[in-house]
CSV table of C-alpha atoms in Angstrom, one decimal:
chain,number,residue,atom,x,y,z
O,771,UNK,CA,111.4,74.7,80.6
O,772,UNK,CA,113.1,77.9,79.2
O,773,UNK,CA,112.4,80.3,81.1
O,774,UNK,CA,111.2,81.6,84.8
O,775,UNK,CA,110.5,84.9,86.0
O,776,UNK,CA,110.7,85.1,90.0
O,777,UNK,CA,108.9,88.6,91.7
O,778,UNK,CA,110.3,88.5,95.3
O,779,UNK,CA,108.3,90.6,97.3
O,780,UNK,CA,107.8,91.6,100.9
O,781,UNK,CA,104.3,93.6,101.7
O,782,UNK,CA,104.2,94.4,97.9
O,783,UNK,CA,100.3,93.9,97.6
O,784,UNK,CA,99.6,97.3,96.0
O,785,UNK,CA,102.4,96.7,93.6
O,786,UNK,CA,101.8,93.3,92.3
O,787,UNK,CA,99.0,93.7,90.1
O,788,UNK,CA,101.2,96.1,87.9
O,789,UNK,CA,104.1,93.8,87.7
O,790,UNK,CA,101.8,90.8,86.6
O,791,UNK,CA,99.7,92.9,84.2
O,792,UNK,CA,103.5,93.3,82.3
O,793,UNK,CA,104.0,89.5,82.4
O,794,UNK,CA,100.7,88.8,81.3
O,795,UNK,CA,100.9,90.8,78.5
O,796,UNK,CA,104.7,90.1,77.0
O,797,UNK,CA,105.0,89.3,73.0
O,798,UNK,CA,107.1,86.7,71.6
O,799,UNK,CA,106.9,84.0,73.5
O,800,UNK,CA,104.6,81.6,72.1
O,801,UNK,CA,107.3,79.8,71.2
O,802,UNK,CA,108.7,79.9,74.5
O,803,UNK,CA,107.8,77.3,78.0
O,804,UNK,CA,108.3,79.9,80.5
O,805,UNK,CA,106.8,80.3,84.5
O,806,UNK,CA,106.1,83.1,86.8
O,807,UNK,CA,106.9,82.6,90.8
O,808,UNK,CA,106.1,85.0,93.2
O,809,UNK,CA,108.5,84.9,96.5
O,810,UNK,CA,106.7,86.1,99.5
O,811,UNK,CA,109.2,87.2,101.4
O,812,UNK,CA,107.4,86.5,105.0
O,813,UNK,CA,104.7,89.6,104.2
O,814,UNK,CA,102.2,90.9,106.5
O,815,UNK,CA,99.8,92.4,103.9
O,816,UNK,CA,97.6,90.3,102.2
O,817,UNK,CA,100.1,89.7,98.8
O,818,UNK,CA,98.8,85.6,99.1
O,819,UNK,CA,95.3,86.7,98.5
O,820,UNK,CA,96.4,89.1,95.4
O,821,UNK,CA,98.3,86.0,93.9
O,822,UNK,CA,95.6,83.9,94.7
O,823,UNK,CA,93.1,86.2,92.9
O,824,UNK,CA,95.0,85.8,89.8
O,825,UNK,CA,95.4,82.1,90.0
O,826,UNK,CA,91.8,81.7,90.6
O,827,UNK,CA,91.1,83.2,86.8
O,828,UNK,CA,94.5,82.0,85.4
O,829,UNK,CA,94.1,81.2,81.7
O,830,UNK,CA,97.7,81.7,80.2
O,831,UNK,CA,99.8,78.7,78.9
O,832,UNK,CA,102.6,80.1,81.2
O,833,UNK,CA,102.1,79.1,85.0
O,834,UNK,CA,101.6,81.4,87.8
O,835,UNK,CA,103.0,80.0,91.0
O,836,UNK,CA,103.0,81.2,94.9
O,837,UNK,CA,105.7,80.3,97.4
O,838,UNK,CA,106.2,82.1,100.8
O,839,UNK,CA,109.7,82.0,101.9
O,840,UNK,CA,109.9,82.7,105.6
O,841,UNK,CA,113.5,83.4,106.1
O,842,UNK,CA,113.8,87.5,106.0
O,843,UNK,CA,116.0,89.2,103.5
O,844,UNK,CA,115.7,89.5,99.1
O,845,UNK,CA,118.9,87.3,99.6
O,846,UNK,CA,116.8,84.5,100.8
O,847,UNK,CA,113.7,85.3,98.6
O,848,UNK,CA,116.3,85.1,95.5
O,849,UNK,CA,117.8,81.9,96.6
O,850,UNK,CA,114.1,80.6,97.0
O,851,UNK,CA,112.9,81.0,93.2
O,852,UNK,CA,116.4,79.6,92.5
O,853,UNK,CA,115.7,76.8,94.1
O,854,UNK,CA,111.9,76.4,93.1
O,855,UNK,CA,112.7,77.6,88.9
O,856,UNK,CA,112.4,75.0,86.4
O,857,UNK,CA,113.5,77.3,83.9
O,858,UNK,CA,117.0,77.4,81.9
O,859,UNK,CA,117.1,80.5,82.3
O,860,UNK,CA,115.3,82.6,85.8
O,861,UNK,CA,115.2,86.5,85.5
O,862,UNK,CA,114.6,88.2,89.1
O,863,UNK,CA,112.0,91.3,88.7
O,864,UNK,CA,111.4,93.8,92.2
O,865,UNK,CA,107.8,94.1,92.8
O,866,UNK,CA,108.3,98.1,91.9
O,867,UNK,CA,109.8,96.9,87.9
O,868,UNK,CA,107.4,97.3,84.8
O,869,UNK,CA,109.0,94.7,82.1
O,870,UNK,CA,109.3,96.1,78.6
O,871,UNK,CA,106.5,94.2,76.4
O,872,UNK,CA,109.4,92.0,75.1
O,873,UNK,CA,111.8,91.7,78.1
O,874,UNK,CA,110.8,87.6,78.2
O,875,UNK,CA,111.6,87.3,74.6
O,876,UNK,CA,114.9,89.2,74.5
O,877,UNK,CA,116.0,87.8,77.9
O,878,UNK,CA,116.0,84.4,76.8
O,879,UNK,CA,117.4,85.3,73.1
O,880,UNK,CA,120.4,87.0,74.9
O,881,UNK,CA,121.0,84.2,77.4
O,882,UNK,CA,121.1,81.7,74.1
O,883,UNK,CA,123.5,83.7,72.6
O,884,UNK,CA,126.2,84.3,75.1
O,885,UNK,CA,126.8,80.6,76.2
O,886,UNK,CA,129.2,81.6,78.9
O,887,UNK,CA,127.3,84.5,80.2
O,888,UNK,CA,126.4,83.5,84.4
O,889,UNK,CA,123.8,86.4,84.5
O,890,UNK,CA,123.1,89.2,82.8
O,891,UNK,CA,121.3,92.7,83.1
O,892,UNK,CA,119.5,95.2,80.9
O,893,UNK,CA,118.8,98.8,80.9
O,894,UNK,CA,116.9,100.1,83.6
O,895,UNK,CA,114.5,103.5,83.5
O,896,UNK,CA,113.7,105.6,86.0
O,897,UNK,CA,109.7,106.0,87.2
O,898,UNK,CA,110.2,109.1,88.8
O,899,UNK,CA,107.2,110.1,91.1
O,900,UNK,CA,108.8,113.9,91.5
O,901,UNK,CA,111.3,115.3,89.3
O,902,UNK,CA,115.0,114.4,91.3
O,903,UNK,CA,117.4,117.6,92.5
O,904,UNK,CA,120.3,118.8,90.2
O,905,UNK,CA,122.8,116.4,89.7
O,906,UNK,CA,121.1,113.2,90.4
O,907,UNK,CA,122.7,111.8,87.4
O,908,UNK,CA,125.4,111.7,90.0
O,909,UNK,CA,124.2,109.4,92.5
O,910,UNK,CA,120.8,107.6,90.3
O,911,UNK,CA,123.0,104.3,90.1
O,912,UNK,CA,122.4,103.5,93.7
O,913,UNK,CA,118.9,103.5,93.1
O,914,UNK,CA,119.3,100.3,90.3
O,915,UNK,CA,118.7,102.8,87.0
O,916,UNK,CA,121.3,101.8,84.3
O,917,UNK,CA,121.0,103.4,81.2
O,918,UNK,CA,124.2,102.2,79.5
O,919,UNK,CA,125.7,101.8,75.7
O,920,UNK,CA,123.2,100.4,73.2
O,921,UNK,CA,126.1,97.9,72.3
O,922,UNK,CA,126.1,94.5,74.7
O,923,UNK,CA,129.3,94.4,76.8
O,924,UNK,CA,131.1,92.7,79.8
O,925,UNK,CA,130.8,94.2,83.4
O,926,UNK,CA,133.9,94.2,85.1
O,927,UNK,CA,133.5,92.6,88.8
O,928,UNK,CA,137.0,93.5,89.5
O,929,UNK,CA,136.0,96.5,90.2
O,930,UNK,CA,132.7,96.2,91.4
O,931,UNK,CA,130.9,96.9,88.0
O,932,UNK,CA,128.1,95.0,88.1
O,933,UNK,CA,124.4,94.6,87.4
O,934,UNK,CA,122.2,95.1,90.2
O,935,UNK,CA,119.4,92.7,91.2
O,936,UNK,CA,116.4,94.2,89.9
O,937,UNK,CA,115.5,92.7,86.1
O,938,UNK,CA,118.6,90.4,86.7
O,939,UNK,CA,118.8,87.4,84.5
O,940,UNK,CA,120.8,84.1,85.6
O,941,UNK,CA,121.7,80.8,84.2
O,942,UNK,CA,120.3,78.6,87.2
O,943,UNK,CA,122.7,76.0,86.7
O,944,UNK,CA,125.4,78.4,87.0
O,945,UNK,CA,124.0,80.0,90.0
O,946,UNK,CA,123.4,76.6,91.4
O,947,UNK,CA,127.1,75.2,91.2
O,948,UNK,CA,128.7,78.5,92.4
O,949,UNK,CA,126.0,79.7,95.0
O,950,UNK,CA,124.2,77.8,97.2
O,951,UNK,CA,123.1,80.3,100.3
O,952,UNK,CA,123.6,83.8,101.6
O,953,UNK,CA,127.0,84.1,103.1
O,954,UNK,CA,127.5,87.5,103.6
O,955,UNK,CA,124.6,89.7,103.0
O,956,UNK,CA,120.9,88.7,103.8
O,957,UNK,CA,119.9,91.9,102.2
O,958,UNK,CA,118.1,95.0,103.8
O,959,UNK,CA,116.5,94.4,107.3
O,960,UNK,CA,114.4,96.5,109.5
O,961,UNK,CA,116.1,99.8,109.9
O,962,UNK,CA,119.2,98.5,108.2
O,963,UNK,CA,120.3,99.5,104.7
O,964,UNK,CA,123.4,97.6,103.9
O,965,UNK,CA,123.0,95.9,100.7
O,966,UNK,CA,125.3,93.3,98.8
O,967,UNK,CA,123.4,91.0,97.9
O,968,UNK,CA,122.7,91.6,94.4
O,969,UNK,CA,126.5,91.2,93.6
O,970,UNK,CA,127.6,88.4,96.2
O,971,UNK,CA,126.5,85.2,93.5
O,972,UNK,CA,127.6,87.4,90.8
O,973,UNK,CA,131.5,87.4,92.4
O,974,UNK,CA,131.0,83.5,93.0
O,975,UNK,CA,130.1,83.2,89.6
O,976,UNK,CA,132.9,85.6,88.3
O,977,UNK,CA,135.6,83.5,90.2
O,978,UNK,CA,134.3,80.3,88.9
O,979,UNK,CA,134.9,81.8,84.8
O,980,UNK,CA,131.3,82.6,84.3
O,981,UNK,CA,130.9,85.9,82.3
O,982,UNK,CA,128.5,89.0,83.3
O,983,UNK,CA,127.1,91.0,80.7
O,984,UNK,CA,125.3,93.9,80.2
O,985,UNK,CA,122.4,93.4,77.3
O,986,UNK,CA,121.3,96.4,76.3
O,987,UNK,CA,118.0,95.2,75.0
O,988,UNK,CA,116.5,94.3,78.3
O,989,UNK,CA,114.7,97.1,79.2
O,990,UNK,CA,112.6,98.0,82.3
O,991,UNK,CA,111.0,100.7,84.5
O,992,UNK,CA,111.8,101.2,88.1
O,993,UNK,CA,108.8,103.1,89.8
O,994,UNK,CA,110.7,105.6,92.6
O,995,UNK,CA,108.6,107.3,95.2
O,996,UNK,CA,109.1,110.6,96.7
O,997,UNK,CA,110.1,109.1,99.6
O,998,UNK,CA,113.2,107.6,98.0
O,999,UNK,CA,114.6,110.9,97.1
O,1000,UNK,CA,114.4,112.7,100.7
O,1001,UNK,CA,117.9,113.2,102.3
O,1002,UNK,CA,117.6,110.7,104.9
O,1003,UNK,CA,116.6,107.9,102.8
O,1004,UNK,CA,119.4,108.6,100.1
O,1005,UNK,CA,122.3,109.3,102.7
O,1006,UNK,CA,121.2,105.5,104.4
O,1007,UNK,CA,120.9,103.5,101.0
O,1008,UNK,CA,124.3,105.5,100.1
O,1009,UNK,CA,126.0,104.2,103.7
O,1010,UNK,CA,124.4,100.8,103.5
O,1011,UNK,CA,125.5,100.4,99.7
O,1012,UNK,CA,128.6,101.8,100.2
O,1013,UNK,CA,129.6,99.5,103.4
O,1014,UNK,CA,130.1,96.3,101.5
O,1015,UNK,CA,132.2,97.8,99.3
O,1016,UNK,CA,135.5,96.2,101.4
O,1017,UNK,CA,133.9,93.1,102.1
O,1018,UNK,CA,132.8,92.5,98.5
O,1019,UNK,CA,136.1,93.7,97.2
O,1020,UNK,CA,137.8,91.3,99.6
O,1021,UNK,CA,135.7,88.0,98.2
O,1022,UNK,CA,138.4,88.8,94.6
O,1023,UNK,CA,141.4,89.6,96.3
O,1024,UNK,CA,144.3,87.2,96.9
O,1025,UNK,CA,146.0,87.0,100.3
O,1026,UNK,CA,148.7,89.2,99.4
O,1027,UNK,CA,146.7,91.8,97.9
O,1028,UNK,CA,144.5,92.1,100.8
O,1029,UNK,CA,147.0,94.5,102.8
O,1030,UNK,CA,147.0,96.8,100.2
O,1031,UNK,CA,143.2,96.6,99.4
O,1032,UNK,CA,142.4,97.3,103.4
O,1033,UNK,CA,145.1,100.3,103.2
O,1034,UNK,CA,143.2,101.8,100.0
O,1035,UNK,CA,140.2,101.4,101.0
O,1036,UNK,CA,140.4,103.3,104.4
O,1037,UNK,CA,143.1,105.6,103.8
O,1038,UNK,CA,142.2,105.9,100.3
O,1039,UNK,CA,138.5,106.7,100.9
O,1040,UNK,CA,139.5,109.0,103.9
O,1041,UNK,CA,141.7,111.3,101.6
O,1042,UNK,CA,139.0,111.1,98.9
O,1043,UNK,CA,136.7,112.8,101.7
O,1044,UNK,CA,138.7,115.4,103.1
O,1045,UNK,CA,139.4,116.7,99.5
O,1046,UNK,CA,135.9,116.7,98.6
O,1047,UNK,CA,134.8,118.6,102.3
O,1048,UNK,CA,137.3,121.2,101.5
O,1049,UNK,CA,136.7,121.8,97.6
O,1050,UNK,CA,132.9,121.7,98.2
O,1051,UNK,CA,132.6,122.1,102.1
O,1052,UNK,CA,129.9,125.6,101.2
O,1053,UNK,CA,127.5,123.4,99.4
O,1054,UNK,CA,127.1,120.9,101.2
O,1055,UNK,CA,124.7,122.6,103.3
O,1056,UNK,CA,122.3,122.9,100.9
O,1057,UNK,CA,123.3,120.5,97.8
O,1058,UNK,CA,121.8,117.1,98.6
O,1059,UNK,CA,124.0,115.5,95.7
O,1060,UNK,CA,126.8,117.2,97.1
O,1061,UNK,CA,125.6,115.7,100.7
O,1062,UNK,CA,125.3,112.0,98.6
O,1063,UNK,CA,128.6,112.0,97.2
O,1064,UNK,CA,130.6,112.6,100.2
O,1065,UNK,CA,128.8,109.9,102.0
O,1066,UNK,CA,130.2,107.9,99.4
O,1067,UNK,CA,133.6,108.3,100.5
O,1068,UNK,CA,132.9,108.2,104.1
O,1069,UNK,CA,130.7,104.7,104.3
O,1070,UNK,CA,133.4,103.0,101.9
O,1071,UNK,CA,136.4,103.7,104.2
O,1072,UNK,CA,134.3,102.6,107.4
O,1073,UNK,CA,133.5,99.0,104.9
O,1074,UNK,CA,136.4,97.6,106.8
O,1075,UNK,CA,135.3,97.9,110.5
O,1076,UNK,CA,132.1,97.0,109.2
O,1077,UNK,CA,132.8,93.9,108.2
O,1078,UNK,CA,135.4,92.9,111.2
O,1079,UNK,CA,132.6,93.8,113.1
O,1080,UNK,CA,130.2,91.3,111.5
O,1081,UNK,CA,132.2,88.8,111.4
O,1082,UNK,CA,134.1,88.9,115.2
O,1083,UNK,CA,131.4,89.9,117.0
């Protein structure tokens, strides 16, 4: 088979019908064997019985297949479709994404034509529910949108520049030699916001001379509710994100560059955030960006003790 799309989802019964309705209707693949899994991640709702309505009046050459994966955490639902996709090729779509009417098509065409990339990503619209505040351009990367170059490119994981995990394409048998399980980050839990595990397999893959790209002919919409722009769901996702920077940094360094990395990381981070609080310190009581930004530099010099924390204790 060519190609599989996996939808993990937890609880995402209002949103699956949407996502489907895109699959169902993609162009330019007649020529292509392709699959659809959707990953229950251990829901509550009744997201069996949506899938199972659709199965029940199924008539499309591609399959449409159900799996509930009981172990908590997108990290876990990811590894799932890995495990279950007969496709070459398996491209990971949130249950909040609206695929572009080709985004099967060009997926696969771009896979076929970079031989050595490991996984891949495309371009990546906001869905705004309410317009954002001023600025947001700032920040709008931690909430997945990537609206890059119109020219394909390499990311650089060096530095942490990297696709994230919503319309994500990998080469399974890539992911399946350099990732086998969840190490480091289960993804978000419960009250918890610390991410990571979009990028973990992409490092893996990285180290093991696999290339990540950027294909700028993938494209997809990310549907953001209001809620995800109040203050106290952006300053969370910022901390969360932002503590796995050291720990994800870490998986590339060398023994003798991790001194240095730990002392940037705090010390550089910490210096980062005092400048800002002076040069902005006025604004920040009323400019949420403002507010977003310097979390930044706060969560990523506490990365450290976060991970030392995880794993000592």
């Amino acid at each position: 088979m060519d190609f599989t799309v996996a939808i993990p989802t937890y609880n995402g019964a209002s949103r699956l019908s949407e996502v489907i309705e895109k699959l169902k209707a993609q162009i330019g693949t007649e020529n292509i064997a392709w699959e659809i899994l959707v990953i229950d991640n251990n829901s509550s709702d009744n997201t069996a019985q949506i899938v199972q309505e659709f199965q029940t009046h199924w008539s499309y050459p591609f399959p449409l297949q159900y799996h509930f994966e009981p172990e908590q955490g997108l990290a876990y639902a990811r590894q799932r479709a890995i495990n279950e996709a007969k496709g070459t090729f398996l491209g990971f779509i949130d249950d909040d994404n609206l695929v572009a009417p080709n985004w099967v098509a060009e997926a696969l065409s771009f896979g076929r034509e970079h031989p050595r990339a490991g996984a891949y990503g495309g371009q990546i619209h906001p869905a705004f529910e309410v317009p954002p505040p001023e600025n947001f351009e700032n920040i709008i990367g931690f909430l997945a949108i990537r609206e890059r170059d119109t020219q394909p490119q390499q990311y650089n994981p060096k530095i942490l520049s990297l696709p994230p995990g919503a319309g994500l394409v990998a080469r399974v048998q890539a992911w399946r030699e350099c990732f086998s399980k969840p190490s480091l980050f289960a993804g978000r839990l419960g009250k918890s916001m610390v991410g990571g595990e979009d990028w973990e397999p992409l490092i893996y893959m990285h180290k093991a001379g696999w290339e990540i790209w950027y294909a700028p002919n993938l494209h997809l919409d990310h549907k953001i509710p209001a809620s995800r722009l109040s203050e106290d769901y952006l300053l969370s996702l910022i901390h969360g994100s932002c503590l796995c920077f050291y720990p994800l940094r870490l998986l590339q360094a060398s023994p003798t560059e991790q001194p240095a990395l730990l002392a940037r990381t705090v010390l550089g981070n910490w210096l980062k955030a005092a400048s800002y609080y002076l040069k902005n310190r006025r604004k920040l009581k009323t400019d949420l960006v403002a507010k977003c930004e310097l979390q930044i530099y706060w969560s990523r010099a506490l990365s450290p003790f976060y991970f030392f924390k995880q794993r000592y204790l």
